[in-house]
mmCIF file with all atom_site columns, C-alpha atoms in Angstrom:
data_model
loop_
_atom_site.group_PDB
_atom_site.id
_atom_site.type_symbol
_atom_site.label_atom_id
_atom_site.label_alt_id
_atom_site.label_comp_id
_atom_site.label_asym_id
_atom_site.label_entity_id
_atom_site.label_seq_id
_atom_site.pdbx_PDB_ins_code
_atom_site.Cartn_x
_atom_site.Cartn_y
_atom_site.Cartn_z
_atom_site.occupancy
_atom_site.B_iso_or_equiv
_atom_site.pdbx_formal_charge
_atom_site.auth_seq_id
_atom_site.auth_comp_id
_atom_site.auth_asym_id
_atom_site.auth_atom_id
_atom_site.pdbx_PDB_model_num
ATOM 1   C CA . UNK A 1 1   ? -15.433 9.544   -13.389 1.00 0.00 ? 3   UNK A CA 1
ATOM 2   C CA . UNK A 1 2   ? -13.722 7.446   -10.708 1.00 0.00 ? 4   UNK A CA 1
ATOM 3   C CA . UNK A 1 3   ? -10.673 8.832   -8.955  1.00 0.00 ? 5   UNK A CA 1
ATOM 4   C CA . UNK A 1 4   ? -7.337  7.008   -8.808  1.00 0.00 ? 6   UNK A CA 1
ATOM 5   C CA . UNK A 1 5   ? -7.972  5.674   -5.303  1.00 0.00 ? 7   UNK A CA 1
ATOM 6   C CA . UNK A 1 6   ? -11.427 4.344   -6.127  1.00 0.00 ? 8   UNK A CA 1
ATOM 7   C CA . UNK A 1 7   ? -10.181 2.871   -9.399  1.00 0.00 ? 9   UNK A CA 1
ATOM 8   C CA . UNK A 1 8   ? -7.282  1.095   -7.676  1.00 0.00 ? 10  UNK A CA 1
ATOM 9   C CA . UNK A 1 9   ? -9.424  -0.267  -4.832  1.00 0.00 ? 11  UNK A CA 1
ATOM 10  C CA . UNK A 1 10  ? -12.197 -1.449  -7.146  1.00 0.00 ? 12  UNK A CA 1
ATOM 11  C CA . UNK A 1 11  ? -9.736  -3.294  -9.367  1.00 0.00 ? 13  UNK A CA 1
ATOM 12  C CA . UNK A 1 12  ? -7.887  -4.780  -6.379  1.00 0.00 ? 14  UNK A CA 1
ATOM 13  C CA . UNK A 1 13  ? -11.063 -6.132  -4.776  1.00 0.00 ? 15  UNK A CA 1
ATOM 14  C CA . UNK A 1 14  ? -12.385 -7.486  -8.088  1.00 0.00 ? 16  UNK A CA 1
ATOM 15  C CA . UNK A 1 15  ? -9.185  -9.334  -8.920  1.00 0.00 ? 17  UNK A CA 1
ATOM 16  C CA . UNK A 1 16  ? -8.595  -10.579 -5.365  1.00 0.00 ? 18  UNK A CA 1
ATOM 17  C CA . UNK A 1 17  ? -12.127 -12.039 -5.408  1.00 0.00 ? 19  UNK A CA 1
ATOM 18  C CA . UNK A 1 18  ? -11.407 -13.782 -8.707  1.00 0.00 ? 20  UNK A CA 1
ATOM 19  C CA . UNK A 1 19  ? -8.096  -15.166 -7.476  1.00 0.00 ? 21  UNK A CA 1
ATOM 20  C CA . UNK A 1 20  ? -9.585  -16.443 -4.240  1.00 0.00 ? 22  UNK A CA 1
ATOM 21  C CA . UNK A 1 21  ? -12.517 -18.007 -6.112  1.00 0.00 ? 23  UNK A CA 1
ATOM 22  C CA . UNK A 1 22  ? -10.048 -20.331 -7.837  1.00 0.00 ? 24  UNK A CA 1
ATOM 23  C CA . UNK A 1 23  ? -9.797  -22.169 -4.513  1.00 0.00 ? 25  UNK A CA 1
ATOM 24  C CA . UNK A 1 24  ? -6.009  -22.528 -4.761  1.00 0.00 ? 26  UNK A CA 1
ATOM 25  C CA . UNK A 1 25  ? -4.718  -23.512 -1.324  1.00 0.00 ? 27  UNK A CA 1
ATOM 26  C CA . UNK A 1 26  ? -1.325  -21.822 -1.750  1.00 0.00 ? 28  UNK A CA 1
ATOM 27  C CA . UNK A 1 27  ? -2.803  -18.506 -2.885  1.00 0.00 ? 29  UNK A CA 1
ATOM 28  C CA . UNK A 1 28  ? -5.368  -18.583 -0.062  1.00 0.00 ? 30  UNK A CA 1
ATOM 29  C CA . UNK A 1 29  ? -2.634  -19.260 2.483   1.00 0.00 ? 31  UNK A CA 1
ATOM 30  C CA . UNK A 1 30  ? -0.470  -16.419 1.159   1.00 0.00 ? 32  UNK A CA 1
ATOM 31  C CA . UNK A 1 31  ? -3.422  -14.024 1.399   1.00 0.00 ? 33  UNK A CA 1
ATOM 32  C CA . UNK A 1 32  ? -4.095  -15.280 4.930   1.00 0.00 ? 34  UNK A CA 1
ATOM 33  C CA . UNK A 1 33  ? -0.465  -14.793 5.961   1.00 0.00 ? 35  UNK A CA 1
ATOM 34  C CA . UNK A 1 34  ? -0.559  -11.271 4.561   1.00 0.00 ? 36  UNK A CA 1
ATOM 35  C CA . UNK A 1 35  ? -3.716  -10.461 6.505   1.00 0.00 ? 37  UNK A CA 1
ATOM 36  C CA . UNK A 1 36  ? -2.376  -11.905 9.756   1.00 0.00 ? 38  UNK A CA 1
ATOM 37  C CA . UNK A 1 37  ? 1.040   -10.273 9.446   1.00 0.00 ? 39  UNK A CA 1
ATOM 38  C CA . UNK A 1 38  ? -0.557  -6.832  9.690   1.00 0.00 ? 40  UNK A CA 1
ATOM 39  C CA . UNK A 1 39  ? -2.693  -7.519  12.769  1.00 0.00 ? 41  UNK A CA 1
ATOM 40  C CA . UNK A 1 40  ? -1.631  -5.829  16.029  1.00 0.00 ? 42  UNK A CA 1
ATOM 41  C CA . UNK A 1 41  ? 1.069   -7.691  17.891  1.00 0.00 ? 43  UNK A CA 1
ATOM 42  C CA . UNK A 1 42  ? 4.363   -6.642  19.427  1.00 0.00 ? 44  UNK A CA 1
ATOM 43  C CA . UNK A 1 43  ? 4.249   -3.902  16.777  1.00 0.00 ? 45  UNK A CA 1
ATOM 44  C CA . UNK A 1 44  ? 1.150   -1.772  16.308  1.00 0.00 ? 46  UNK A CA 1
ATOM 45  C CA . UNK A 1 45  ? -0.685  -1.751  12.973  1.00 0.00 ? 47  UNK A CA 1
ATOM 46  C CA . UNK A 1 46  ? 0.583   1.708   11.951  1.00 0.00 ? 48  UNK A CA 1
ATOM 47  C CA . UNK A 1 47  ? 4.204   0.641   12.417  1.00 0.00 ? 49  UNK A CA 1
ATOM 48  C CA . UNK A 1 48  ? 3.620   -2.539  10.432  1.00 0.00 ? 50  UNK A CA 1
ATOM 49  C CA . UNK A 1 49  ? 1.972   -0.583  7.610   1.00 0.00 ? 51  UNK A CA 1
ATOM 50  C CA . UNK A 1 50  ? 4.888   1.856   7.492   1.00 0.00 ? 52  UNK A CA 1
ATOM 51  C CA . UNK A 1 51  ? 7.284   -1.106  7.355   1.00 0.00 ? 53  UNK A CA 1
ATOM 52  C CA . UNK A 1 52  ? 5.201   -2.523  4.510   1.00 0.00 ? 54  UNK A CA 1
ATOM 53  C CA . UNK A 1 53  ? 5.461   0.841   2.781   1.00 0.00 ? 55  UNK A CA 1
ATOM 54  C CA . UNK A 1 54  ? 9.267   0.826   3.024   1.00 0.00 ? 56  UNK A CA 1
ATOM 55  C CA . UNK A 1 55  ? 9.511   -2.716  1.676   1.00 0.00 ? 57  UNK A CA 1
ATOM 56  C CA . UNK A 1 56  ? 7.071   -1.957  -1.133  1.00 0.00 ? 58  UNK A CA 1
ATOM 57  C CA . UNK A 1 57  ? 8.940   1.166   -2.205  1.00 0.00 ? 59  UNK A CA 1
ATOM 58  C CA . UNK A 1 58  ? 12.316  -0.585  -2.108  1.00 0.00 ? 60  UNK A CA 1
ATOM 59  C CA . UNK A 1 59  ? 10.842  -3.439  -4.176  1.00 0.00 ? 61  UNK A CA 1
ATOM 60  C CA . UNK A 1 60  ? 9.371   -0.786  -6.537  1.00 0.00 ? 62  UNK A CA 1
ATOM 61  C CA . UNK A 1 61  ? 5.864   -2.241  -6.381  1.00 0.00 ? 63  UNK A CA 1
ATOM 62  C CA . UNK A 1 62  ? 3.592   0.727   -7.084  1.00 0.00 ? 64  UNK A CA 1
ATOM 63  C CA . UNK A 1 63  ? 0.404   -1.234  -6.332  1.00 0.00 ? 65  UNK A CA 1
ATOM 64  C CA . UNK A 1 64  ? 1.877   -2.318  -2.999  1.00 0.00 ? 66  UNK A CA 1
ATOM 65  C CA . UNK A 1 65  ? 2.913   1.264   -2.237  1.00 0.00 ? 67  UNK A CA 1
ATOM 66  C CA . UNK A 1 66  ? -0.655  2.455   -2.926  1.00 0.00 ? 68  UNK A CA 1
ATOM 67  C CA . UNK A 1 67  ? -2.095  -0.232  -0.679  1.00 0.00 ? 69  UNK A CA 1
ATOM 68  C CA . UNK A 1 68  ? 0.270   0.558   2.204   1.00 0.00 ? 70  UNK A CA 1
ATOM 69  C CA . UNK A 1 69  ? -0.170  4.315   1.813   1.00 0.00 ? 71  UNK A CA 1
ATOM 70  C CA . UNK A 1 70  ? -3.914  3.981   2.286   1.00 0.00 ? 72  UNK A CA 1
ATOM 71  C CA . UNK A 1 71  ? -3.524  1.446   5.084   1.00 0.00 ? 73  UNK A CA 1
ATOM 72  C CA . UNK A 1 72  ? -0.983  3.718   6.782   1.00 0.00 ? 74  UNK A CA 1
ATOM 73  C CA . UNK A 1 73  ? -3.385  6.638   6.568   1.00 0.00 ? 75  UNK A CA 1
ATOM 74  C CA . UNK A 1 74  ? -6.248  4.494   7.869   1.00 0.00 ? 76  UNK A CA 1
ATOM 75  C CA . UNK A 1 75  ? -4.088  3.404   10.818  1.00 0.00 ? 77  UNK A CA 1
ATOM 76  C CA . UNK A 1 76  ? -3.376  7.018   11.757  1.00 0.00 ? 78  UNK A CA 1
ATOM 77  C CA . UNK A 1 77  ? -0.076  7.791   10.037  1.00 0.00 ? 79  UNK A CA 1
ATOM 78  C CA . UNK A 1 78  ? 0.538   11.470  9.402   1.00 0.00 ? 80  UNK A CA 1
ATOM 79  C CA . UNK A 1 79  ? 1.967   12.937  6.216   1.00 0.00 ? 81  UNK A CA 1
ATOM 80  C CA . UNK A 1 80  ? 5.203   13.638  8.116   1.00 0.00 ? 82  UNK A CA 1
ATOM 81  C CA . UNK A 1 81  ? 5.471   9.983   9.211   1.00 0.00 ? 83  UNK A CA 1
ATOM 82  C CA . UNK A 1 82  ? 4.798   8.762   5.691   1.00 0.00 ? 84  UNK A CA 1
ATOM 83  C CA . UNK A 1 83  ? 7.347   11.142  4.161   1.00 0.00 ? 85  UNK A CA 1
ATOM 84  C CA . UNK A 1 84  ? 9.969   10.096  6.701   1.00 0.00 ? 86  UNK A CA 1
ATOM 85  C CA . UNK A 1 85  ? 9.177   6.462   5.927   1.00 0.00 ? 87  UNK A CA 1
ATOM 86  C CA . UNK A 1 86  ? 9.506   7.104   2.194   1.00 0.00 ? 88  UNK A CA 1
ATOM 87  C CA . UNK A 1 87  ? 12.797  8.919   2.777   1.00 0.00 ? 89  UNK A CA 1
ATOM 88  C CA . UNK A 1 88  ? 14.176  5.795   4.485   1.00 0.00 ? 90  UNK A CA 1
ATOM 89  C CA . UNK A 1 89  ? 12.914  3.673   1.594   1.00 0.00 ? 91  UNK A CA 1
ATOM 90  C CA . UNK A 1 90  ? 14.634  5.964   -0.915  1.00 0.00 ? 92  UNK A CA 1
ATOM 91  C CA . UNK A 1 91  ? 17.863  5.861   1.059   1.00 0.00 ? 93  UNK A CA 1
ATOM 92  C CA . UNK A 1 92  ? 17.805  2.056   1.281   1.00 0.00 ? 94  UNK A CA 1
ATOM 93  C CA . UNK A 1 93  ? 16.562  1.497   -2.269  1.00 0.00 ? 95  UNK A CA 1
ATOM 94  C CA . UNK A 1 94  ? 18.675  4.156   -3.931  1.00 0.00 ? 96  UNK A CA 1
ATOM 95  C CA . UNK A 1 95  ? 17.843  6.654   -6.621  1.00 0.00 ? 97  UNK A CA 1
ATOM 96  C CA . UNK A 1 96  ? 16.000  3.982   -8.646  1.00 0.00 ? 98  UNK A CA 1
ATOM 97  C CA . UNK A 1 97  ? 13.183  4.454   -6.088  1.00 0.00 ? 99  UNK A CA 1
ATOM 98  C CA . UNK A 1 98  ? 12.720  8.173   -6.891  1.00 0.00 ? 100 UNK A CA 1
ATOM 99  C CA . UNK A 1 99  ? 10.133  7.621   -9.673  1.00 0.00 ? 101 UNK A CA 1
ATOM 100 C CA . UNK A 1 100 ? 8.130   5.480   -7.229  1.00 0.00 ? 102 UNK A CA 1
ATOM 101 C CA . UNK A 1 101 ? 8.556   8.172   -4.575  1.00 0.00 ? 103 UNK A CA 1
ATOM 102 C CA . UNK A 1 102 ? 6.953   10.666  -6.954  1.00 0.00 ? 104 UNK A CA 1
ATOM 103 C CA . UNK A 1 103 ? 4.017   8.344   -7.598  1.00 0.00 ? 105 UNK A CA 1
ATOM 104 C CA . UNK A 1 104 ? 3.657   7.680   -3.866  1.00 0.00 ? 106 UNK A CA 1
ATOM 105 C CA . UNK A 1 105 ? 3.533   11.386  -3.091  1.00 0.00 ? 107 UNK A CA 1
ATOM 106 C CA . UNK A 1 106 ? 0.936   11.956  -5.788  1.00 0.00 ? 108 UNK A CA 1
ATOM 107 C CA . UNK A 1 107 ? -1.192  9.060   -4.475  1.00 0.00 ? 109 UNK A CA 1
ATOM 108 C CA . UNK A 1 108 ? -0.916  10.368  -0.889  1.00 0.00 ? 110 UNK A CA 1
ATOM 109 C CA . UNK A 1 109 ? -2.290  13.701  -2.138  1.00 0.00 ? 111 UNK A CA 1
ATOM 110 C CA . UNK A 1 110 ? -5.214  11.841  -3.729  1.00 0.00 ? 112 UNK A CA 1
ATOM 111 C CA . UNK A 1 111 ? -5.861  10.074  -0.415  1.00 0.00 ? 113 UNK A CA 1
ATOM 112 C CA . UNK A 1 112 ? -5.768  13.381  1.453   1.00 0.00 ? 114 UNK A CA 1
ATOM 113 C CA . UNK A 1 113 ? -8.268  14.892  -0.975  1.00 0.00 ? 115 UNK A CA 1
ATOM 114 C CA . UNK A 1 114 ? -10.667 11.981  -0.507  1.00 0.00 ? 116 UNK A CA 1
ATOM 115 C CA . UNK A 1 115 ? -10.276 11.222  3.191   1.00 0.00 ? 117 UNK A CA 1
ATOM 116 C CA . UNK A 1 116 ? -9.767  14.659  4.696   1.00 0.00 ? 118 UNK A CA 1
#
């Protein structure tokens, strides 16, 4: 039985491949911008991923939160850094973000179980 992380990543890759196979210039450019925005620059990758996590939580995009949680972990973010980041997101987004905060915490635990 696949775990939540594996299930999410498998679905994401499958659907991204299908979308990109459509050869739509706008979609391809958006994907490219997304990829390039998170490359190292004046800000390091971990900082950019944590910023992406804040924006995703405030926008209440659970798939985006999952993606940025894993990317944050992969770029070296600690649980304390992620929780502080999510606390800022909850402050900025308001109490409507709390259900997404719960899901984010649960997904972080799944990541810890798999990657540590």
